[in-house]
Every structure is written in C-alpha cells, then in structure tokens.
PDB file of C-alpha atoms in Angstrom:
ATOM      1  CA  MET A   6     104.857 273.496 -16.470  1.00 36.00           C
ATOM      2  CA  ARG A   7     103.736 269.986 -17.369  1.00 49.00           C
ATOM      3  CA  LYS A   8     104.730 267.077 -15.217  1.00 56.00           C
ATOM      4  CA  ARG A   9     107.225 264.838 -17.001  1.00 61.00           C
ATOM      5  CA  SER A  10     106.089 261.390 -18.005  1.00 69.00           C
ATOM      6  CA  ILE A  11     108.116 258.823 -16.120  1.00 76.00           C
ATOM      7  CA  HIS A  12     106.957 256.005 -18.382  1.00 77.00           C
ATOM      8  CA  ARG A  13     108.810 257.556 -21.317  1.00 80.00           C
ATOM      9  CA  LEU A  14     112.070 256.647 -19.620  1.00 83.00           C
ATOM     10  CA  TRP A  15     111.436 253.128 -20.925  1.00 83.00           C
ATOM     11  CA  LEU A  16     112.456 254.481 -24.328  1.00 86.00           C
ATOM     12  CA  LEU A  17     115.990 254.933 -22.997  1.00 88.00           C
ATOM     13  CA  VAL A  18     116.351 251.185 -22.427  1.00 86.00           C
ATOM     14  CA  PRO A  19     117.229 250.339 -26.070  1.00 87.00           C
ATOM     15  CA  TYR A  20     119.726 253.196 -26.198  1.00 88.00           C
ATOM     16  CA  VAL A  21     121.424 252.028 -23.022  1.00 87.00           C
ATOM     17  CA  LEU A  22     121.444 248.358 -24.043  1.00 86.00           C
ATOM     18  CA  PHE A  23     122.766 248.945 -27.563  1.00 86.00           C
ATOM     19  CA  LEU A  24     125.089 251.921 -27.211  1.00 87.00           C
ATOM     20  CA  ALA A  25     125.962 252.972 -23.688  1.00 85.00           C
ATOM     21  CA  VAL A  26     126.881 249.523 -22.401  1.00 85.00           C
ATOM     22  CA  LEU A  27     128.555 248.326 -25.599  1.00 84.00           C
ATOM     23  CA  PRO A  28     132.151 249.119 -24.551  1.00 85.00           C
ATOM     24  CA  VAL A  29     131.620 247.057 -21.395  1.00 85.00           C
ATOM     25  CA  VAL A  30     130.138 243.974 -23.097  1.00 84.00           C
ATOM     26  CA  ASN A  31     132.431 243.946 -26.137  1.00 81.00           C
ATOM     27  CA  ARG A  32     133.939 240.575 -25.286  1.00 78.00           C
ATOM     28  CA  VAL A  33     134.320 237.318 -27.153  1.00 76.00           C
ATOM     29  CA  ALA A  34     135.894 235.076 -24.501  1.00 83.00           C
ATOM     30  CA  PRO A  35     132.866 234.134 -22.375  1.00 86.00           C
ATOM     31  CA  THR A  36     130.266 232.223 -24.353  1.00 86.00           C
ATOM     32  CA  VAL A  37     126.604 232.011 -23.428  1.00 88.00           C
ATOM     33  CA  LEU A  38     124.495 229.303 -25.067  1.00 90.00           C
ATOM     34  CA  GLY A  39     127.338 228.754 -27.521  1.00 89.00           C
ATOM     35  CA  LEU A  40     127.349 232.389 -28.646  1.00 87.00           C
ATOM     36  CA  PRO A  41     130.089 234.916 -28.046  1.00 88.00           C
ATOM     37  CA  PHE A  42     129.035 237.257 -25.252  1.00 86.00           C
ATOM     38  CA  LEU A  43     128.620 240.268 -27.568  1.00 86.00           C
ATOM     39  CA  PHE A  44     126.237 238.363 -29.858  1.00 88.00           C
ATOM     40  CA  PHE A  45     124.277 237.129 -26.863  1.00 88.00           C
ATOM     41  CA  TRP A  46     124.064 240.695 -25.514  1.00 88.00           C
ATOM     42  CA  MET A  47     122.769 241.993 -28.856  1.00 89.00           C
ATOM     43  CA  LEU A  48     120.158 239.226 -28.912  1.00 91.00           C
ATOM     44  CA  VAL A  49     118.966 240.149 -25.410  1.00 90.00           C
ATOM     45  CA  ALA A  50     118.890 243.856 -26.307  1.00 91.00           C
ATOM     46  CA  THR A  51     116.919 243.147 -29.478  1.00 93.00           C
ATOM     47  CA  LEU A  52     114.355 241.109 -27.552  1.00 92.00           C
ATOM     48  CA  ALA A  53     114.089 243.721 -24.772  1.00 91.00           C
ATOM     49  CA  THR A  54     113.474 246.656 -27.133  1.00 92.00           C
ATOM     50  CA  PRO A  55     109.854 245.792 -28.077  1.00 93.00           C
ATOM     51  CA  SER A  56     109.052 245.266 -24.396  1.00 91.00           C
ATOM     52  CA  ALA A  57     110.404 248.697 -23.493  1.00 89.00           C
ATOM     53  CA  VAL A  58     108.470 250.374 -26.312  1.00 90.00           C
ATOM     54  CA  TRP A  59     105.304 248.526 -25.266  1.00 90.00           C
ATOM     55  CA  LEU A  60     105.709 249.703 -21.663  1.00 87.00           C
ATOM     56  CA  ALA A  61     106.147 253.305 -22.826  1.00 86.00           C
ATOM     57  CA  ARG A  62     103.060 253.034 -25.046  1.00 87.00           C
ATOM     58  CA  ARG A  63     101.060 251.485 -22.222  1.00 86.00           C
ATOM     59  CA  GLY A  64     101.977 254.430 -20.003  1.00 81.00           C
ATOM     60  CA  ASP A  65     100.888 256.892 -22.695  1.00 78.00           C
ATOM     61  CA  ARG A  66      97.574 255.123 -23.137  1.00 74.00           C
ATOM     62  CA  ALA A  67      97.003 255.120 -19.366  1.00 69.00           C
ATOM     63  CA  ARG A  68      97.407 258.898 -19.395  1.00 66.00           C
ATOM     64  CA  GLY A  69      95.027 259.188 -22.345  1.00 67.00           C
ATOM     65  CA  ARG A  70      97.590 260.316 -24.916  1.00 61.00           C
ATOM     66  CA  GLY A  71      98.384 257.195 -26.846  1.00 54.00           C
ATOM     67  CA  GLY A  72      95.267 256.522 -28.871  1.00 54.00           C
ATOM     68  CA  GLU A  73      95.420 255.030 -32.337  1.00 58.00           C
ATOM     69  CA  GLY A  74      95.455 257.494 -35.213  1.00 53.00           C
ATOM     70  CA  ARG A  75      96.551 260.482 -33.162  1.00 50.00           C
TER      71      ARG A  75
END
C-alpha cells in the first residue's frame, strides 16, 4: 500500500476556511478594518487558498509527481 501524501492535506485548508468554520464566523457585530467580520473572514480565506494550493503542488513536485503537462 502506498504511503499517503501528507502535503495533500493543504488542500483541505480552503474547505475548512470556507465551509467548516462558517457557522462560527457568521457574525456582523465585530468589524475588522471597517469590514464586517464575515466579509473579513472570506477575504482572508480567499487569500489563503492560493497559498494552500501552492504548498500542495510544491509537495507533489518534491516527490516527483507534479511536473507540468502530466
């Protein structure tokens, strides 16, 4: 059996930030940088998603499976 790739867990970050934590952060009262907290949270999640995908891709390339055109 193949060893699981730990770096692929980075792909769960967008799911957790956008969906799993949403009931907890669904608030308007606290404002951050003039934005309601929910909007600020969505902004942070949107900016974190490319980083998480890049880290997963970097892990694939380090293992020799993430080449271009494959």
